[in-house]
mmCIF file with all atom_site columns, C-alpha atoms in Angstrom:
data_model
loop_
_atom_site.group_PDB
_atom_site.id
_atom_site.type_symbol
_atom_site.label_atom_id
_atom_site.label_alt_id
_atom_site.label_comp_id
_atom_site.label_asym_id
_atom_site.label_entity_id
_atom_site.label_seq_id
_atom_site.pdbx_PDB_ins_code
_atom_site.Cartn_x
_atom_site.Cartn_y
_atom_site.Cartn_z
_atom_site.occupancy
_atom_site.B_iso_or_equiv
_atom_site.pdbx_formal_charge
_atom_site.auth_seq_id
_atom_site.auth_comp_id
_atom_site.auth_asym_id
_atom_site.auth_atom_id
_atom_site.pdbx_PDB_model_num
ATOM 1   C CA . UNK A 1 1   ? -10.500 16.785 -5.283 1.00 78.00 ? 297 UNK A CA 1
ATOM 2   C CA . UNK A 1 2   ? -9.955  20.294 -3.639 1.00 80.00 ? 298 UNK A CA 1
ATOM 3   C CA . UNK A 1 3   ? -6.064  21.444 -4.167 1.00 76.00 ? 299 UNK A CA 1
ATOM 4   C CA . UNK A 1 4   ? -5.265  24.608 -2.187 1.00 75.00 ? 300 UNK A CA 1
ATOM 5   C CA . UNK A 1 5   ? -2.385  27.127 -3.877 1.00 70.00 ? 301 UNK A CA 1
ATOM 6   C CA . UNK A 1 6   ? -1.059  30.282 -2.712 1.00 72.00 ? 302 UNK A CA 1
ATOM 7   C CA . UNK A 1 7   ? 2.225   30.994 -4.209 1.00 73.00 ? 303 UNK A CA 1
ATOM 8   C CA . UNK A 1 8   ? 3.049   27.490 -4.373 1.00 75.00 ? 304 UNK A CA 1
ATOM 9   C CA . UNK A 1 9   ? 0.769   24.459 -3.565 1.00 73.00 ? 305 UNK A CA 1
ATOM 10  C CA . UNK A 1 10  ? -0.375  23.975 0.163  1.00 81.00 ? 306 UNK A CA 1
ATOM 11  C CA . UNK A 1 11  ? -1.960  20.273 0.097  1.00 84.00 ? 307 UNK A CA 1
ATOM 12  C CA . UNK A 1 12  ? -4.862  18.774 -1.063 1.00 86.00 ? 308 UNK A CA 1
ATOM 13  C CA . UNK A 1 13  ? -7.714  16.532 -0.415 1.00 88.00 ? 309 UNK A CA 1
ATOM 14  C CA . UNK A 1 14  ? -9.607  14.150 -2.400 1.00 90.00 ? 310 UNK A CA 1
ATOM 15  C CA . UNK A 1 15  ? -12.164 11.384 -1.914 1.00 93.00 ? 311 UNK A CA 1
ATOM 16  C CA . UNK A 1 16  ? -16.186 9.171  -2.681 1.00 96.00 ? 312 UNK A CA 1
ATOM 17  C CA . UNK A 1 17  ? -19.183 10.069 -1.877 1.00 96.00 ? 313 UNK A CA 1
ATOM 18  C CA . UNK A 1 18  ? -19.818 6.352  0.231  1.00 97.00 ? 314 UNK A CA 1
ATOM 19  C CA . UNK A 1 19  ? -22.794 4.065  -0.746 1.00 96.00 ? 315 UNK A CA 1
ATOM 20  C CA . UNK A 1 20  ? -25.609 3.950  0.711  1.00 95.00 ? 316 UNK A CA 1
ATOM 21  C CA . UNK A 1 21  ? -25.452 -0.010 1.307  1.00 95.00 ? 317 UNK A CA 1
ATOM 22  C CA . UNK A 1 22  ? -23.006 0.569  4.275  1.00 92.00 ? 318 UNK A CA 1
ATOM 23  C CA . UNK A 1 23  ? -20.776 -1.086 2.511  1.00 94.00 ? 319 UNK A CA 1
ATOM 24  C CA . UNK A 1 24  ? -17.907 1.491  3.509  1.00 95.00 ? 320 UNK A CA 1
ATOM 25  C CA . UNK A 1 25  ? -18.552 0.202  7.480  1.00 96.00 ? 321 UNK A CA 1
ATOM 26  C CA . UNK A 1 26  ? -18.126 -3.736 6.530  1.00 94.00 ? 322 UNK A CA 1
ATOM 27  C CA . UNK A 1 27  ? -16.075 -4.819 9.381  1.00 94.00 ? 323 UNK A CA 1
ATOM 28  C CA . UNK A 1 28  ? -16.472 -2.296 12.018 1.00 96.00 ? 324 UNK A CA 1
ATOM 29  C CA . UNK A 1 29  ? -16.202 -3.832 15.262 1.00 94.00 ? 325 UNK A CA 1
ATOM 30  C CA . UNK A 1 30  ? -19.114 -3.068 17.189 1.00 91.00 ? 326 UNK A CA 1
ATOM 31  C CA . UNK A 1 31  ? -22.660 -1.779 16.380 1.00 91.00 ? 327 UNK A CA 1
ATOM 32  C CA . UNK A 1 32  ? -22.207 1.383  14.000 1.00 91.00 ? 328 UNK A CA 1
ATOM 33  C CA . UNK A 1 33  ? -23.339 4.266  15.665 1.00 92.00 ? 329 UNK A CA 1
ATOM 34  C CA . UNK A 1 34  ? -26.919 4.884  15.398 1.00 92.00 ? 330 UNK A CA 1
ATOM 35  C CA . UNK A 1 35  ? -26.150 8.903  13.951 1.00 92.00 ? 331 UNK A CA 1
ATOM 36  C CA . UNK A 1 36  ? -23.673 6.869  11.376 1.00 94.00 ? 332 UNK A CA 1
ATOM 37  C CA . UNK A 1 37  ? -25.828 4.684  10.128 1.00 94.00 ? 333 UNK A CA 1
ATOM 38  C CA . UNK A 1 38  ? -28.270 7.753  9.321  1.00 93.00 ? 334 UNK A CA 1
ATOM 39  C CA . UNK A 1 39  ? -26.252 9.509  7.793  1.00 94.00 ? 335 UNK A CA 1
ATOM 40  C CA . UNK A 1 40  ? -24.891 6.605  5.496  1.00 96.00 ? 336 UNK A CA 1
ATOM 41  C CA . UNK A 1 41  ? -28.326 5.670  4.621  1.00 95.00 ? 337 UNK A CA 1
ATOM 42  C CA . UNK A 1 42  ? -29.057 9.371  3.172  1.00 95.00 ? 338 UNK A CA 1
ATOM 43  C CA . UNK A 1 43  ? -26.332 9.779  0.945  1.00 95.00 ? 339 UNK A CA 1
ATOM 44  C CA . UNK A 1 44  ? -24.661 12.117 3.330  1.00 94.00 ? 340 UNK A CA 1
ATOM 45  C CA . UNK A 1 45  ? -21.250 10.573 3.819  1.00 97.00 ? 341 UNK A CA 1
ATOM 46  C CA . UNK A 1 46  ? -18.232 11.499 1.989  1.00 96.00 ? 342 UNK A CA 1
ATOM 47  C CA . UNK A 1 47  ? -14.656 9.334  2.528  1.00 97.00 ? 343 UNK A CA 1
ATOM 48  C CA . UNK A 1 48  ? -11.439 11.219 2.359  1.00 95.00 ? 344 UNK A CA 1
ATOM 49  C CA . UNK A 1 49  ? -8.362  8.650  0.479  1.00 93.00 ? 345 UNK A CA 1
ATOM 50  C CA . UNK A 1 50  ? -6.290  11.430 1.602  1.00 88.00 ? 346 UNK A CA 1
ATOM 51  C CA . UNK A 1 51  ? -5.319  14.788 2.696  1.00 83.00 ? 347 UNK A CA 1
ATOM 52  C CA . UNK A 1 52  ? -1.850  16.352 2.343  1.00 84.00 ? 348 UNK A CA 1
ATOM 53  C CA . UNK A 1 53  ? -1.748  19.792 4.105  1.00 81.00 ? 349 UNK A CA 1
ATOM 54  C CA . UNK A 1 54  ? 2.436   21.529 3.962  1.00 80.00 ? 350 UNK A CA 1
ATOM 55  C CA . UNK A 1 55  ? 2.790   23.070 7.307  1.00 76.00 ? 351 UNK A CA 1
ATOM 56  C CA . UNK A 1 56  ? 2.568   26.771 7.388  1.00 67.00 ? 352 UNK A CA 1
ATOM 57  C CA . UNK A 1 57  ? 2.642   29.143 10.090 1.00 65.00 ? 353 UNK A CA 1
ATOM 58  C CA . UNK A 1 58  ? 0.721   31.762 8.807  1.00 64.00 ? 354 UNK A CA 1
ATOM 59  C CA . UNK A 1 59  ? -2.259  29.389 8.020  1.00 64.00 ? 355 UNK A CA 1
ATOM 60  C CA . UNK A 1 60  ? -2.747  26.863 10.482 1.00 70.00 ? 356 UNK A CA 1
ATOM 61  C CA . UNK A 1 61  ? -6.433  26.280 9.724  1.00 77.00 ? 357 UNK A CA 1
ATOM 62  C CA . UNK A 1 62  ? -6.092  25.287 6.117  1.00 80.00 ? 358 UNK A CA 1
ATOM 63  C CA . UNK A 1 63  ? -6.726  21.815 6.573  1.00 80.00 ? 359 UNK A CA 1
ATOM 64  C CA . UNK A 1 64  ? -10.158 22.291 7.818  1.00 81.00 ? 360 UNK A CA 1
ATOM 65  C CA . UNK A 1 65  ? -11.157 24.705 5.087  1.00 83.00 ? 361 UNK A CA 1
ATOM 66  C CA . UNK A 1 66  ? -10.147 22.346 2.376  1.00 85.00 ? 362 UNK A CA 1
ATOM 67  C CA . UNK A 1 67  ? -11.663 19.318 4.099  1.00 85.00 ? 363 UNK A CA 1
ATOM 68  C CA . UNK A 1 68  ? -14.903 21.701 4.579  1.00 86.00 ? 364 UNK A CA 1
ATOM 69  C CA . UNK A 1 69  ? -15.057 22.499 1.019  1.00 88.00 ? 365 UNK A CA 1
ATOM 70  C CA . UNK A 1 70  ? -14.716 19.335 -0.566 1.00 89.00 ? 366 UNK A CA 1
ATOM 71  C CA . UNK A 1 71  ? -17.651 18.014 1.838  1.00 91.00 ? 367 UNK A CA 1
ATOM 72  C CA . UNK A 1 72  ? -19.884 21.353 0.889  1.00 89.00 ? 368 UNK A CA 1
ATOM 73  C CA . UNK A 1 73  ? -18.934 20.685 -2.849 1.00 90.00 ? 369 UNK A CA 1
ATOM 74  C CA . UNK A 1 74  ? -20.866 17.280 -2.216 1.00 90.00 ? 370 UNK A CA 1
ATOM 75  C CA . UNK A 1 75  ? -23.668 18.309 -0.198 1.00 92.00 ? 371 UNK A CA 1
ATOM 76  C CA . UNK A 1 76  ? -22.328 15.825 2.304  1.00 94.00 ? 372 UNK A CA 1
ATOM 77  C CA . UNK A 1 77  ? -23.230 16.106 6.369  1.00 93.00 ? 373 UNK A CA 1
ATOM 78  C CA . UNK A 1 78  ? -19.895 13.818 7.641  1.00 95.00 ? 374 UNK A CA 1
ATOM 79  C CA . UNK A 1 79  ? -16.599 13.223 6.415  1.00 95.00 ? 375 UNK A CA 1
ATOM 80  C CA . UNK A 1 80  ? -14.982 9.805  7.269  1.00 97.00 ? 376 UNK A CA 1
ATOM 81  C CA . UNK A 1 81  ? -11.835 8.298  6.947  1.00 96.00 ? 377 UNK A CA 1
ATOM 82  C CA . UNK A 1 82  ? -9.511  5.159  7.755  1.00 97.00 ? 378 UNK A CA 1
ATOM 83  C CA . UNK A 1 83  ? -6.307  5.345  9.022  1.00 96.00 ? 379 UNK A CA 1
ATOM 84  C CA . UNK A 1 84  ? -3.764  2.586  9.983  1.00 96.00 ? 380 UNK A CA 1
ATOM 85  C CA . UNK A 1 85  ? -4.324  2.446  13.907 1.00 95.00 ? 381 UNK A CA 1
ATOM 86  C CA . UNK A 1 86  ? 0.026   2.332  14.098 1.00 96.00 ? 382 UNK A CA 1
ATOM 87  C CA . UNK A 1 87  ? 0.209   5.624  12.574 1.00 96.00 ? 383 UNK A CA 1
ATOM 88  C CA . UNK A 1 88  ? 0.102   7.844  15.331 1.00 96.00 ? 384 UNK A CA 1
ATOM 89  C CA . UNK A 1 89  ? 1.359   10.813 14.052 1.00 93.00 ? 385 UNK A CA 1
ATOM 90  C CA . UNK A 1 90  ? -1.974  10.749 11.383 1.00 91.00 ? 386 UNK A CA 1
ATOM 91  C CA . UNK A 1 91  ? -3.981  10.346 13.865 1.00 95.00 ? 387 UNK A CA 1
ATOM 92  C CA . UNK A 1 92  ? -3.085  13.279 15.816 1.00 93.00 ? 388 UNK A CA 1
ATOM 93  C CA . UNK A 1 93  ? -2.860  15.544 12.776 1.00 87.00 ? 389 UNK A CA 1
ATOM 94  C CA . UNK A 1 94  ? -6.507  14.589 12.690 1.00 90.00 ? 390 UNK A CA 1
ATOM 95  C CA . UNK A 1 95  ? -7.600  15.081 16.193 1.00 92.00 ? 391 UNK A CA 1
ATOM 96  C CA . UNK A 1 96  ? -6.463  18.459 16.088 1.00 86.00 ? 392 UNK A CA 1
ATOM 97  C CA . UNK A 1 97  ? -8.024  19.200 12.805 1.00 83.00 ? 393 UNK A CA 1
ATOM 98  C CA . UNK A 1 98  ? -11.667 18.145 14.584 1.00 86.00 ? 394 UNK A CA 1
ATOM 99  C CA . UNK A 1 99  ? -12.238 14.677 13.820 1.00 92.00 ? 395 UNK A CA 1
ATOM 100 C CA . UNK A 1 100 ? -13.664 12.263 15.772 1.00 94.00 ? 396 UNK A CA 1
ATOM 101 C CA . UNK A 1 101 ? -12.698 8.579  16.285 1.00 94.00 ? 397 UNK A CA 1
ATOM 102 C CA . UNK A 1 102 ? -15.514 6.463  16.294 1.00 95.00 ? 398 UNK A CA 1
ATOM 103 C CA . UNK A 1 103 ? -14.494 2.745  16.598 1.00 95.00 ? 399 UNK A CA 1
ATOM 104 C CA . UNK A 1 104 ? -11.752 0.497  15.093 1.00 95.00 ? 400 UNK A CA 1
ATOM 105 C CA . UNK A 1 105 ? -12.596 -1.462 11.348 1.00 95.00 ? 401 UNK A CA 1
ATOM 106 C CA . UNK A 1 106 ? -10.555 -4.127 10.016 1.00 94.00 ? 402 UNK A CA 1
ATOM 107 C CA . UNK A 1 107 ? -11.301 -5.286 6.371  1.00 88.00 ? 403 UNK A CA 1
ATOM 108 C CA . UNK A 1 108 ? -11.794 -8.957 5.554  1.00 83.00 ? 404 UNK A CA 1
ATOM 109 C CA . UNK A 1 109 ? -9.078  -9.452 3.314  1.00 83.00 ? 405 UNK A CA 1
ATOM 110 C CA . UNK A 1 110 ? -6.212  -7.209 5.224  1.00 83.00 ? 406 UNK A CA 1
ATOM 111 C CA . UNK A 1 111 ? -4.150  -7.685 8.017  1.00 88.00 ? 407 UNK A CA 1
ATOM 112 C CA . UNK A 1 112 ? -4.373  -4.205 9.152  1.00 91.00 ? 408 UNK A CA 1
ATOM 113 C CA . UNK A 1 113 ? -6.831  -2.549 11.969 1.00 95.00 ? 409 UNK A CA 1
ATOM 114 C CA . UNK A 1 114 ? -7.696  0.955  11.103 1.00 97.00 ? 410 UNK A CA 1
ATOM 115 C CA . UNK A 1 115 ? -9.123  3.434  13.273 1.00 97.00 ? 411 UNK A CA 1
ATOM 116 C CA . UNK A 1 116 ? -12.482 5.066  11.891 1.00 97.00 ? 412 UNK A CA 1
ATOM 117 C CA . UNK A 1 117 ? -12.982 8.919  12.135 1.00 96.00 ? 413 UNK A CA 1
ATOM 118 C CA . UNK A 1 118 ? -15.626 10.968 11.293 1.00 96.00 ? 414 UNK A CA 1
ATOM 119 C CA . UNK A 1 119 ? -16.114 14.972 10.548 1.00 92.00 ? 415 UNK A CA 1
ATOM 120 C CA . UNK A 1 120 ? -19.493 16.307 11.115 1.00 90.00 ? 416 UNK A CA 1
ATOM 121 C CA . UNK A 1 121 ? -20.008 19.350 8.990  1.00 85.00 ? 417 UNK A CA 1
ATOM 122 C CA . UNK A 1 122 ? -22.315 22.609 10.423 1.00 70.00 ? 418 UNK A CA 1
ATOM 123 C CA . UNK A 1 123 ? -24.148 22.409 14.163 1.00 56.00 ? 419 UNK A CA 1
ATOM 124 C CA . UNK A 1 124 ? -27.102 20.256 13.225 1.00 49.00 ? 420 UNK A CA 1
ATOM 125 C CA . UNK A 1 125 ? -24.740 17.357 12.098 1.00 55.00 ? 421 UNK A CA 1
ATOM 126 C CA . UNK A 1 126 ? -22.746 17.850 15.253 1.00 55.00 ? 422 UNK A CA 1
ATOM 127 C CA . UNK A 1 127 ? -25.902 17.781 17.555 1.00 50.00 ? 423 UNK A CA 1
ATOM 128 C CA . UNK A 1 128 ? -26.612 14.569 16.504 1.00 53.00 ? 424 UNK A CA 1
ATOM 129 C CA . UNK A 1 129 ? -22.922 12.870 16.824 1.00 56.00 ? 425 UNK A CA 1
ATOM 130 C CA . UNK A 1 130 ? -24.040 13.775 20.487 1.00 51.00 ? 426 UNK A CA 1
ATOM 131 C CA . UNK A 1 131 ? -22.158 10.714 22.744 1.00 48.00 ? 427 UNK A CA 1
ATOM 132 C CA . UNK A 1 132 ? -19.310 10.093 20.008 1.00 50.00 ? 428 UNK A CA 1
ATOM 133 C CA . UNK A 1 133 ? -15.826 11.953 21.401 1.00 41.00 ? 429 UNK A CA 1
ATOM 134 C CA . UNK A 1 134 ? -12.206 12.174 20.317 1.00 38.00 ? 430 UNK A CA 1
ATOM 135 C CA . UNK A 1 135 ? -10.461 9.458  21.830 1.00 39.00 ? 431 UNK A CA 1
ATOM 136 C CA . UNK A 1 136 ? -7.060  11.537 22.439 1.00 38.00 ? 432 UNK A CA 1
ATOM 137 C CA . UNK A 1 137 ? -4.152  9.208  21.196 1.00 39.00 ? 433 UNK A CA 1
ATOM 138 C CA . UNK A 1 138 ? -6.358  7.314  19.036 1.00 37.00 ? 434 UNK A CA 1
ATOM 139 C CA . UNK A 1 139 ? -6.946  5.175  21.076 1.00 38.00 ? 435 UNK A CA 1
ATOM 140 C CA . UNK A 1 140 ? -10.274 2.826  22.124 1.00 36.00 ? 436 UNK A CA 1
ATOM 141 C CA . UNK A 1 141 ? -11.074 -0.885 22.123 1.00 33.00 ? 437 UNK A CA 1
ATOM 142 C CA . UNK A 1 142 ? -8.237  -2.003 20.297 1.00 33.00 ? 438 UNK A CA 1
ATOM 143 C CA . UNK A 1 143 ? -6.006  0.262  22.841 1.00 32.00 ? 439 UNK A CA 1
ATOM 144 C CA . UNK A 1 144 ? -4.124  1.816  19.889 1.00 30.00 ? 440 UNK A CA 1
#
């Protein structure tokens, strides 16, 4: 967990390193992208269960610095996360922050579809999610 303060507290962010089994990808629709799978395989992968940012004018890119230090605190090459593919507004707050959707996931024993994003951390990691874009809207397949 990374919680950022300045005179009061600004947000936080906390998550798992994910397993190397691929266990975190069970029911993505689709083949997983080849740079993904990589990267899951190595140990390089850490989810986000959440980030809370407070808006603030005076520090708009806060939410990328705490999101970058909690994936340099554990050595990791790509952030991912799920979000509900009905919340919107999430999804946008994440497009603008720099993530990347990459496909929609649906787990066996839920109802819900999320939409799966990833954060490539430094150039080399970026170079080789090469072919993956931000779908604006969120959407994709599942037309969310």
């Amino acid at each position: 967990m990374v919680i950022a303060e300045m005179d009061r507290l600004m947000g936080c962010a906390f998550g798992f390193p994910v397993r190397d089994d691929g266990s975190w990808w069970l029911g993505f629709e689709g083949p997983l992208p080849r740079s993904i799978e990589q990267l899951t395989v190595s140990c390089s992968v850490f989810a986000f269960a959440d980030i809370m940012i407070r808006p603030h004018p005076q520090d708009r890119g806060l939410a990328r610095r705490v999101q970058a230090r909690l994936l340099t605190d554990h050595q990791a090459s790509l952030g991912t996360t799920l979000v509900d593919r009905a919340d919107r507004p999430t999804l946008a707050a994440l497009h603008s922050w720099g993530w990347m959707d990459v496909g929609e996931l649906r787990r066996p024993a839920g109802p819900t579809t999320f939409r799966a994003l990833v954060f490539p951390v430094g150039e080399r990691t970026t170079a080789r999610m090469d072919g993956l874009v931000t779908m604006p809207g969120g959407g994709g397949s599942g037309g969310a």
